[in-house]
Short mmCIF file of C-alpha atoms in Angstrom, two decimals:
data_model
loop_
_atom_site.label_atom_id
_atom_site.label_comp_id
_atom_site.label_asym_id
_atom_site.label_seq_id
_atom_site.Cartn_x
_atom_site.Cartn_y
_atom_site.Cartn_z
CA MET A 1 -14.78 -12.99 61.68
CA THR A 2 -12.73 -11.94 58.67
CA GLU A 3 -9.15 -12.86 58.47
CA ASN A 4 -6.70 -9.99 57.89
CA ARG A 5 -4.68 -10.54 54.70
CA PRO A 6 -2.28 -8.26 52.88
CA ALA A 7 -4.03 -6.41 49.99
CA LYS A 8 -2.91 -7.48 46.52
CA PRO A 9 -1.28 -4.75 44.56
CA GLN A 10 -3.62 -3.01 42.12
CA THR A 11 -2.20 -3.00 38.67
CA GLY A 12 -5.28 -1.57 36.87
CA ARG A 13 -5.44 -4.60 34.74
CA HIS A 14 -7.94 -7.57 34.69
CA ASN A 15 -6.72 -11.05 33.85
CA LEU A 16 -8.86 -12.54 31.07
CA ASP A 17 -7.23 -16.01 31.77
CA PRO A 18 -7.72 -17.30 35.36
CA HIS A 19 -4.94 -19.88 34.77
CA LEU A 20 -2.40 -17.25 33.71
CA GLU A 21 -0.11 -17.61 36.78
CA ARG A 22 -0.16 -21.41 36.57
CA TYR A 23 1.48 -21.76 33.09
CA ALA A 24 5.00 -22.93 32.71
CA ALA A 25 7.57 -20.18 32.00
CA ARG A 26 8.24 -21.53 28.50
CA THR A 27 4.66 -20.72 27.46
CA ALA A 28 5.78 -17.13 27.23
CA GLY A 29 7.47 -18.09 23.98
CA MET A 30 4.21 -19.51 22.45
CA THR A 31 2.94 -16.77 20.32
CA ALA A 32 0.46 -16.70 17.44
CA SER A 33 2.00 -17.03 13.97
CA GLU A 34 1.36 -13.96 11.75
CA ILE A 35 0.83 -16.26 8.75
CA ARG A 36 -1.70 -18.62 10.52
CA ALA A 37 -3.62 -15.55 11.69
CA LEU A 38 -4.07 -14.60 8.03
CA PHE A 39 -5.78 -17.90 7.06
CA ALA A 40 -9.37 -16.88 8.12
CA VAL A 41 -9.26 -13.72 6.07
CA ALA A 42 -7.33 -15.09 3.14
CA SER A 43 -9.77 -17.95 2.67
CA ARG A 44 -12.56 -15.58 1.79
CA PRO A 45 -13.43 -16.17 -1.93
CA GLU A 46 -13.24 -12.54 -2.84
CA VAL A 47 -9.64 -12.28 -1.52
CA VAL A 48 -6.79 -13.45 -3.73
CA SER A 49 -4.48 -15.19 -1.28
CA LEU A 50 -0.85 -15.04 -2.04
CA ALA A 51 -0.15 -15.79 1.59
CA GLY A 52 -0.52 -19.43 2.44
CA GLY A 53 1.52 -22.37 1.19
CA MET A 54 -1.18 -24.88 0.52
CA PRO A 55 -0.22 -27.49 -2.07
CA ASN A 56 -2.37 -27.66 -5.19
CA LEU A 57 -3.81 -31.20 -5.08
CA ALA A 58 -6.03 -30.90 -8.20
CA ALA A 59 -3.62 -33.26 -10.08
CA LEU A 60 -3.99 -36.10 -7.71
CA PRO A 61 -5.68 -39.31 -9.03
CA LEU A 62 -8.52 -39.24 -6.58
CA ASP A 63 -10.40 -42.14 -8.04
CA THR A 64 -7.39 -44.39 -7.81
CA LEU A 65 -6.71 -43.26 -4.30
CA SER A 66 -10.33 -43.87 -3.31
CA ALA A 67 -10.07 -47.38 -4.53
CA GLN A 68 -6.80 -47.96 -2.72
CA VAL A 69 -8.22 -46.70 0.56
CA GLY A 70 -11.12 -49.07 0.25
CA GLU A 71 -8.74 -51.92 -0.40
CA ILE A 72 -6.71 -51.12 2.71
CA ILE A 73 -9.81 -51.19 4.85
CA ALA A 74 -11.04 -54.47 3.23
CA GLU A 75 -7.73 -56.24 3.28
CA GLU A 76 -5.95 -54.87 6.26
CA GLY A 77 -8.47 -52.95 8.19
CA LEU A 78 -7.75 -54.60 11.61
CA VAL A 79 -4.03 -53.52 11.30
CA ALA A 80 -4.73 -50.08 9.69
CA LEU A 81 -7.09 -49.05 12.28
CA GLN A 82 -5.05 -50.27 15.33
CA TYR A 83 -2.35 -48.73 17.36
CA GLY A 84 1.15 -49.06 15.78
CA SER A 85 4.76 -48.60 16.50
CA ALA A 86 6.08 -45.07 17.43
CA HIS A 87 8.92 -45.88 14.91
CA GLY A 88 6.53 -46.16 12.01
CA VAL A 89 5.38 -48.80 9.42
CA PRO A 90 8.46 -50.82 8.32
CA ALA A 91 7.29 -50.90 4.63
CA LEU A 92 6.99 -47.23 4.50
CA ARG A 93 10.41 -46.71 6.13
CA ASP A 94 11.93 -48.84 3.41
CA GLN A 95 10.27 -46.78 0.75
CA ILE A 96 11.43 -43.50 2.30
CA CYS A 97 15.04 -44.71 2.04
CA GLU A 98 14.48 -45.23 -1.72
CA ILE A 99 13.12 -41.74 -2.05
CA MET A 100 16.11 -40.19 -0.20
CA ALA A 101 18.45 -42.24 -2.36
CA LEU A 102 17.52 -39.88 -5.20
CA GLU A 103 19.39 -37.15 -3.19
CA GLY A 104 22.44 -39.31 -2.58
CA VAL A 105 21.39 -40.36 0.86
CA LYS A 106 22.33 -43.84 2.03
CA ALA A 107 20.09 -44.71 4.87
CA HIS A 108 18.93 -47.78 6.78
CA PRO A 109 15.16 -48.01 7.55
CA ASP A 110 15.90 -48.45 11.19
CA ASP A 111 17.17 -44.91 11.38
CA VAL A 112 13.92 -43.51 9.95
CA VAL A 113 11.30 -42.34 12.39
CA ILE A 114 7.87 -41.60 10.99
CA THR A 115 6.33 -38.40 12.23
CA VAL A 116 2.95 -36.65 12.07
CA GLY A 117 4.20 -34.18 9.46
CA SER A 118 7.78 -33.00 9.46
CA GLN A 119 6.71 -30.16 11.85
CA MET A 120 6.52 -32.92 14.55
CA GLY A 121 10.01 -33.95 13.78
CA LEU A 122 11.31 -30.42 13.99
CA ASP A 123 9.52 -29.99 17.40
CA MET A 124 11.00 -33.27 18.71
CA VAL A 125 14.59 -32.38 17.55
CA THR A 126 14.24 -29.02 19.28
CA ARG A 127 12.99 -30.65 22.43
CA LEU A 128 15.82 -33.19 22.44
CA PHE A 129 18.65 -30.68 21.95
CA CYS A 130 17.65 -27.27 23.26
CA ASP A 131 17.59 -26.08 26.84
CA PRO A 132 16.39 -22.52 27.59
CA GLY A 133 19.01 -20.04 26.36
CA ASP A 134 20.62 -22.31 23.85
CA VAL A 135 21.23 -20.93 20.35
CA VAL A 136 19.93 -22.14 17.14
CA ILE A 137 21.47 -20.77 13.94
CA ALA A 138 18.95 -20.26 11.08
CA GLU A 139 18.92 -18.51 7.78
CA GLY A 140 17.34 -15.00 7.81
CA PRO A 141 14.49 -15.18 6.91
CA SER A 142 13.46 -18.65 8.15
CA TYR A 143 10.40 -20.97 8.19
CA VAL A 144 7.83 -19.58 10.55
CA GLY A 145 6.90 -23.01 11.95
CA ALA A 146 10.54 -23.52 12.90
CA LEU A 147 10.81 -20.22 14.63
CA GLY A 148 7.67 -21.14 16.65
CA SER A 149 9.18 -24.37 17.88
CA PHE A 150 12.50 -22.64 18.78
CA SER A 151 10.70 -20.00 20.70
CA ALA A 152 8.48 -22.53 22.45
CA TYR A 153 11.53 -24.27 23.85
CA GLN A 154 13.06 -20.92 24.79
CA ALA A 155 15.96 -21.17 22.37
CA LYS A 156 17.62 -18.00 21.00
CA VAL A 157 17.66 -17.70 17.25
CA VAL A 158 20.66 -16.18 15.56
CA HIS A 159 19.93 -15.45 11.85
CA VAL A 160 22.60 -15.76 9.11
CA ALA A 161 22.18 -13.85 5.78
CA MET A 162 21.44 -15.50 2.44
CA ASP A 163 22.07 -14.32 -1.00
CA ASP A 164 20.73 -15.57 -4.43
CA HIS A 165 22.91 -18.76 -3.80
CA GLY A 166 21.53 -19.54 -0.36
CA LEU A 167 23.15 -19.44 3.07
CA VAL A 168 26.42 -17.47 3.00
CA PRO A 169 29.24 -19.55 4.48
CA GLU A 170 31.26 -16.61 5.86
CA GLY A 171 28.16 -15.38 7.60
CA LEU A 172 27.79 -18.78 9.33
CA ARG A 173 31.48 -18.86 10.40
CA GLU A 174 31.09 -15.34 11.90
CA ALA A 175 27.91 -16.21 13.72
CA LEU A 176 29.51 -19.25 15.30
CA ARG A 177 32.68 -17.24 16.17
CA GLN A 178 30.51 -14.55 17.85
CA ALA A 179 28.46 -17.16 19.79
CA GLU A 180 31.58 -18.89 21.02
CA LYS A 181 33.12 -15.56 22.01
CA ALA A 182 29.96 -14.69 24.03
CA GLY A 183 30.00 -18.13 25.73
CA GLN A 184 26.77 -19.19 24.09
CA ARG A 185 25.96 -22.85 23.36
CA VAL A 186 24.99 -23.31 19.75
CA LYS A 187 23.04 -26.59 19.38
CA PHE A 188 22.42 -26.75 15.72
CA LEU A 189 22.07 -25.00 12.34
CA TYR A 190 18.55 -25.22 10.98
CA THR A 191 18.52 -24.93 7.25
CA ILE A 192 16.14 -25.38 4.24
CA PRO A 193 18.69 -25.83 1.37
CA ASN A 194 16.29 -26.42 -1.44
CA PHE A 195 13.68 -23.88 -2.74
CA HIS A 196 13.75 -22.09 0.59
CA ASN A 197 10.64 -21.13 2.54
CA PRO A 198 10.18 -18.17 2.46
CA ALA A 199 13.11 -16.84 0.35
CA GLY A 200 12.69 -19.10 -2.66
CA VAL A 201 16.54 -19.58 -3.19
CA THR A 202 18.53 -22.71 -3.35
CA LEU A 203 21.84 -23.44 -1.62
CA ALA A 204 24.51 -23.68 -4.23
CA VAL A 205 26.02 -27.08 -4.64
CA GLU A 206 29.58 -25.79 -4.14
CA ARG A 207 28.50 -24.29 -0.75
CA ARG A 208 27.08 -27.44 0.67
CA ALA A 209 30.22 -29.32 1.65
CA GLU A 210 31.65 -26.09 3.02
CA ILE A 211 28.74 -25.46 5.30
CA VAL A 212 28.76 -29.06 6.54
CA GLU A 213 32.40 -28.74 7.31
CA ILE A 214 32.04 -25.43 9.06
CA CYS A 215 29.44 -27.07 11.44
CA ARG A 216 31.53 -30.16 11.98
CA GLU A 217 34.61 -28.00 12.95
CA HIS A 218 32.53 -26.01 15.46
CA GLY A 219 30.83 -29.08 16.84
CA VAL A 220 27.38 -28.05 15.69
CA LEU A 221 24.60 -30.36 14.52
CA VAL A 222 22.98 -29.68 11.12
CA VAL A 223 19.17 -29.97 10.94
CA GLU A 224 18.26 -30.15 7.17
CA ASP A 225 14.56 -29.51 6.37
CA ASN A 226 13.75 -30.61 2.87
CA PRO A 227 10.10 -30.70 2.01
CA TYR A 228 10.52 -29.18 -1.49
CA GLY A 229 13.63 -31.09 -2.76
CA LEU A 230 11.88 -33.05 -5.50
CA LEU A 231 9.97 -29.97 -6.76
CA GLY A 232 12.66 -28.38 -8.91
CA PHE A 233 11.10 -26.92 -12.05
CA ASP A 234 13.91 -28.26 -14.35
CA GLY A 235 13.82 -31.73 -12.72
CA GLN A 236 17.27 -31.26 -11.01
CA ILE A 237 17.60 -33.00 -7.72
CA TYR A 238 20.33 -31.58 -5.43
CA PRO A 239 22.55 -33.68 -3.13
CA ALA A 240 21.31 -33.60 0.46
CA LEU A 241 23.52 -32.24 3.19
CA ARG A 242 22.80 -35.62 4.88
CA SER A 243 24.61 -37.27 1.94
CA LEU A 244 27.74 -35.38 2.87
CA ASP A 245 27.95 -36.03 6.61
CA PRO A 246 25.58 -38.86 7.77
CA ASP A 247 26.87 -38.62 11.42
CA ASN A 248 26.20 -34.91 11.92
CA VAL A 249 23.09 -34.20 9.85
CA VAL A 250 19.46 -34.81 10.94
CA TYR A 251 17.19 -34.86 7.79
CA LEU A 252 13.49 -33.83 7.97
CA GLY A 253 11.27 -35.05 5.06
CA SER A 254 7.57 -34.84 4.32
CA PHE A 255 4.96 -36.19 1.97
CA SER A 256 2.84 -32.98 2.38
CA LYS A 257 4.31 -31.27 -0.74
CA THR A 258 4.77 -34.30 -3.00
CA PHE A 259 1.58 -36.22 -2.16
CA ALA A 260 -1.10 -35.04 0.36
CA SER A 261 -0.56 -32.55 3.13
CA GLY A 262 -3.80 -33.63 4.95
CA LEU A 263 -2.39 -37.13 5.70
CA ARG A 264 0.28 -35.46 7.85
CA VAL A 265 3.04 -37.99 7.17
CA GLY A 266 6.65 -36.93 7.52
CA TRP A 267 9.87 -38.49 8.81
CA VAL A 268 13.20 -37.86 10.48
CA LEU A 269 16.38 -39.57 9.42
CA ALA A 270 18.75 -39.30 12.34
CA PRO A 271 22.11 -40.74 13.39
CA HIS A 272 21.54 -43.97 15.20
CA ALA A 273 21.87 -42.75 18.84
CA VAL A 274 19.66 -39.73 18.08
CA ARG A 275 17.15 -42.17 16.48
CA GLU A 276 16.63 -43.91 19.88
CA LYS A 277 15.71 -40.73 21.64
CA LEU A 278 13.41 -39.68 18.78
CA VAL A 279 11.39 -42.76 19.09
CA LEU A 280 11.09 -42.15 22.89
CA ALA A 281 9.99 -38.58 22.16
CA ALA A 282 7.45 -39.76 19.59
CA GLU A 283 5.95 -42.20 22.11
CA SER A 284 5.51 -39.42 24.69
CA ALA A 285 3.90 -37.03 22.13
CA THR A 286 1.52 -39.31 20.12
CA LEU A 287 2.10 -42.94 21.24
CA CYS A 288 2.33 -43.69 17.49
CA PRO A 289 1.71 -41.91 14.16
CA PRO A 290 -1.57 -43.07 12.52
CA THR A 291 -0.97 -46.38 10.92
CA PHE A 292 -3.89 -45.97 8.42
CA ASN A 293 -2.33 -42.79 6.98
CA GLN A 294 1.05 -44.42 6.67
CA MET A 295 -0.52 -47.38 4.86
CA ILE A 296 -2.21 -45.05 2.44
CA VAL A 297 1.09 -43.41 1.55
CA SER A 298 2.90 -46.83 1.32
CA ARG A 299 0.17 -48.28 -0.95
CA TYR A 300 0.27 -45.17 -3.17
CA LEU A 301 4.04 -45.34 -3.47
CA ALA A 302 4.02 -49.13 -4.25
CA SER A 303 1.21 -49.07 -6.85
CA HIS A 304 1.22 -45.61 -8.50
CA ASP A 305 3.73 -43.83 -10.65
CA TRP A 306 4.63 -41.36 -7.94
CA LYS A 307 7.60 -39.97 -9.89
CA GLY A 308 5.24 -39.21 -12.80
CA GLN A 309 2.84 -37.62 -10.27
CA ILE A 310 5.60 -35.36 -8.93
CA LYS A 311 6.46 -34.32 -12.47
CA LYS A 312 2.81 -33.13 -12.88
CA PHE A 313 3.08 -31.16 -9.64
CA ARG A 314 6.26 -29.61 -10.98
CA GLU A 315 4.65 -28.55 -14.26
CA ASN A 316 1.62 -27.00 -12.36
CA TYR A 317 3.91 -25.09 -10.00
CA ARG A 318 6.25 -24.02 -12.83
CA GLU A 319 3.23 -22.61 -14.71
CA ARG A 320 2.16 -20.73 -11.57
CA ARG A 321 5.71 -19.43 -10.87
CA ASP A 322 6.00 -18.17 -14.37
CA ALA A 323 2.61 -16.30 -13.97
CA MET A 324 3.92 -14.79 -10.73
CA LEU A 325 7.14 -13.56 -12.08
CA SER A 326 5.56 -12.13 -15.29
CA ALA A 327 3.00 -10.28 -13.15
CA LEU A 328 5.65 -8.91 -10.78
CA GLN A 329 7.62 -7.58 -13.83
CA GLN A 330 4.51 -6.05 -15.27
CA TYR A 331 2.82 -4.53 -12.26
CA LEU A 332 5.16 -3.74 -9.34
CA PRO A 333 6.44 -0.26 -9.01
CA ALA A 334 10.10 0.71 -9.49
CA GLY A 335 12.23 -0.01 -6.45
CA CYS A 336 10.84 -3.49 -5.80
CA SER A 337 12.93 -6.63 -6.29
CA TRP A 338 12.28 -10.37 -5.87
CA THR A 339 13.96 -13.73 -5.96
CA GLN A 340 13.84 -16.08 -8.93
CA PRO A 341 12.78 -19.50 -7.53
CA GLU A 342 13.84 -22.59 -9.34
CA GLY A 343 11.36 -24.78 -7.53
CA GLY A 344 9.12 -24.85 -4.53
CA PHE A 345 6.23 -22.56 -3.66
CA TYR A 346 7.52 -18.95 -2.87
CA VAL A 347 8.82 -15.66 -4.16
CA TRP A 348 10.49 -13.23 -1.66
CA VAL A 349 9.77 -9.56 -2.43
CA THR A 350 11.58 -6.57 -1.22
CA VAL A 351 9.71 -3.27 -1.40
CA PRO A 352 11.15 0.33 -1.45
CA GLU A 353 12.45 2.02 1.64
CA GLY A 354 9.75 3.54 3.73
CA VAL A 355 7.08 0.82 3.04
CA ASP A 356 6.34 -1.38 6.07
CA THR A 357 4.74 -4.52 4.71
CA LYS A 358 3.19 -5.46 8.16
CA ALA A 359 1.51 -2.12 8.48
CA MET A 360 0.36 -2.24 4.93
CA LEU A 361 -1.22 -5.62 5.13
CA PRO A 362 -4.78 -4.54 6.52
CA ARG A 363 -5.00 -2.16 3.45
CA ALA A 364 -4.04 -5.03 1.09
CA VAL A 365 -6.76 -7.15 2.57
CA THR A 366 -9.25 -4.38 2.12
CA ALA A 367 -8.10 -4.38 -1.53
CA ARG A 368 -8.85 -8.10 -1.67
CA VAL A 369 -5.34 -9.50 -1.73
CA ALA A 370 -3.29 -11.17 0.99
CA TYR A 371 0.35 -11.80 1.35
CA ALA A 372 2.64 -12.85 4.27
CA SER A 373 4.62 -9.86 5.72
CA GLY A 374 8.39 -10.46 6.12
CA THR A 375 8.50 -9.85 9.95
CA GLY A 376 6.83 -13.20 10.51
CA PHE A 377 9.98 -14.99 9.20
CA TYR A 378 12.42 -13.34 11.58
CA ALA A 379 12.94 -13.89 15.27
CA ASP A 380 14.59 -10.41 15.70
CA GLY A 381 12.03 -7.98 14.22
CA PHE A 382 13.49 -7.56 10.84
CA GLY A 383 11.71 -8.09 7.52
CA SER A 384 9.46 -5.09 7.56
CA ARG A 385 10.43 -4.34 3.88
CA GLN A 386 9.85 -7.88 2.75
CA MET A 387 6.91 -10.07 1.90
CA ARG A 388 6.43 -13.67 0.94
CA LEU A 389 4.23 -14.38 -2.14
CA SER A 390 2.99 -17.91 -2.61
CA TYR A 391 2.08 -19.09 -6.10
CA CYS A 392 1.40 -22.78 -5.37
CA TYR A 393 -2.42 -22.66 -4.97
CA PRO A 394 -4.17 -20.00 -7.02
CA THR A 395 -4.63 -20.29 -10.71
CA PRO A 396 -2.34 -18.32 -13.00
CA GLU A 397 -5.22 -15.88 -13.74
CA ARG A 398 -5.84 -15.33 -10.00
CA ILE A 399 -2.08 -14.84 -9.40
CA ARG A 400 -1.94 -12.09 -12.03
CA GLU A 401 -5.03 -10.43 -10.56
CA GLY A 402 -3.57 -10.64 -7.03
CA VAL A 403 -0.30 -9.08 -8.05
CA ARG A 404 -2.21 -6.31 -9.88
CA ARG A 405 -4.19 -5.54 -6.72
CA LEU A 406 -0.99 -5.67 -4.61
CA ALA A 407 0.74 -3.30 -6.91
CA ALA A 408 -2.09 -0.66 -6.55
CA VAL A 409 -1.78 -0.95 -2.77
CA LEU A 410 2.01 -0.49 -2.99
CA GLU A 411 1.71 2.52 -5.27
CA SER A 412 -0.82 4.11 -2.78
CA GLU A 413 1.43 3.36 0.11
CA MET A 414 4.41 4.92 -1.61
CA ASP A 415 2.34 8.09 -2.42
CA LEU A 416 1.33 8.37 1.17
CA GLY A 417 5.07 8.01 2.18
CA ARG A 418 6.17 10.64 -0.32
CA THR A 419 3.39 13.07 1.00
CA PHE A 420 3.51 12.51 4.73
CA GLY A 421 6.62 10.52 5.35
CA SER A 422 6.79 6.97 6.66
CA VAL A 423 5.54 6.28 10.18
CA ARG A 424 6.32 2.89 11.74
CA ALA A 425 4.40 1.45 14.66
CA ARG A 426 6.49 0.96 17.70
CA THR A 427 6.07 -1.60 20.51
CA ILE A 428 7.51 -0.53 23.83
CA PRO A 429 8.81 -3.59 25.62
CA GLY A 430 8.63 -4.14 29.37
CA PRO A 431 6.26 -4.80 32.24
CA GLU A 432 3.93 -1.88 31.30
CA THR A 433 3.10 -3.54 28.01
CA PRO A 434 -0.18 -5.65 28.39
CA SER A 435 -0.02 -9.30 27.25
CA PRO A 436 -2.70 -10.85 25.19
CA ASP A 437 -4.17 -12.24 28.46
CA THR A 438 -4.57 -8.90 30.10
CA VAL A 439 -6.49 -5.65 29.44
#
């Protein structure tokens, strides 16, 4: 006998993922990064990639590092290859405090938590502070990895505008006033004050104390993400926001840009009470960060002229920045504008009205050049007239050729717009729009 059961409604769609209905609600916020999706295409040798932010490691002393790695295995292998503390290797935490002291930060090693890259630290901070529906204030545009974490924890991002001098204080005040008026809970300001990713601008020194004070007045935490702070092309090191208010600033740091990104060693410096919860969060995520990787970084810092190494990195990136700015001036059509980075990896370009950089990207890849479209750096759909160009990895010659190719694509796009008018793709939200898991 067959059992009578109510028929399931027919939607005309077929689920490609049999587990679709089992996922937690928060997975709806886990979407693919536009920038990450570019990597497979951008890594093809015939494509000049101005998209990714891979550090250029050619200047690293690989022979010296190879010898040091061998020494660690021979002398301390039983420790290096064993489980460690979620807090991190004590010697490395001491050294990190010495590095942050260059930015005016007075820190105790006990308040430093080692992470698997600063992205892990950002994820843990968001997990600790954000409930679904909470608000995070962030610059517009903002780092795509941060936006992914905020979305995954169902936080709402409110962007605040920047200008050539970084985050605009009055814009921050207004965003906080509006959030309070709407009854929203703002948990923290997320900011990249130095050589911003993707905008390339630096927060003016005279604005730093004001922004910290605004957040203190409104009872809002500051999360300072500073992977590029030592990579200023003139050697200037700016005072960290953490140095201005240790009790209300969580500082994220990383060795990915100043040493080796593949080791995935970063850190969080947090107020003492927050530190305790970060250690618990780290234990639940990874048990412990890799001891071996931490010992490699610690041995490098102890035995190598790491400041001189950073100087070499700065010189390499300055040469590439100069090649990028020169090529933009030479090749880009009238109506384009761009930032003038004083450090870091990126230039932020604005194109003429009517050009959609996301829609143009496939045509650019066909012309063998890749960039990151601006929409990936906003949580609210903006950025269609912007693009991020990265100068850190290609040679100066490749940078100039990539910009030349990009300029030709832009000229063609503008010609099409003048002839036929601009057409922007539209996504209609709602239940009738299939998800990536349905057809």
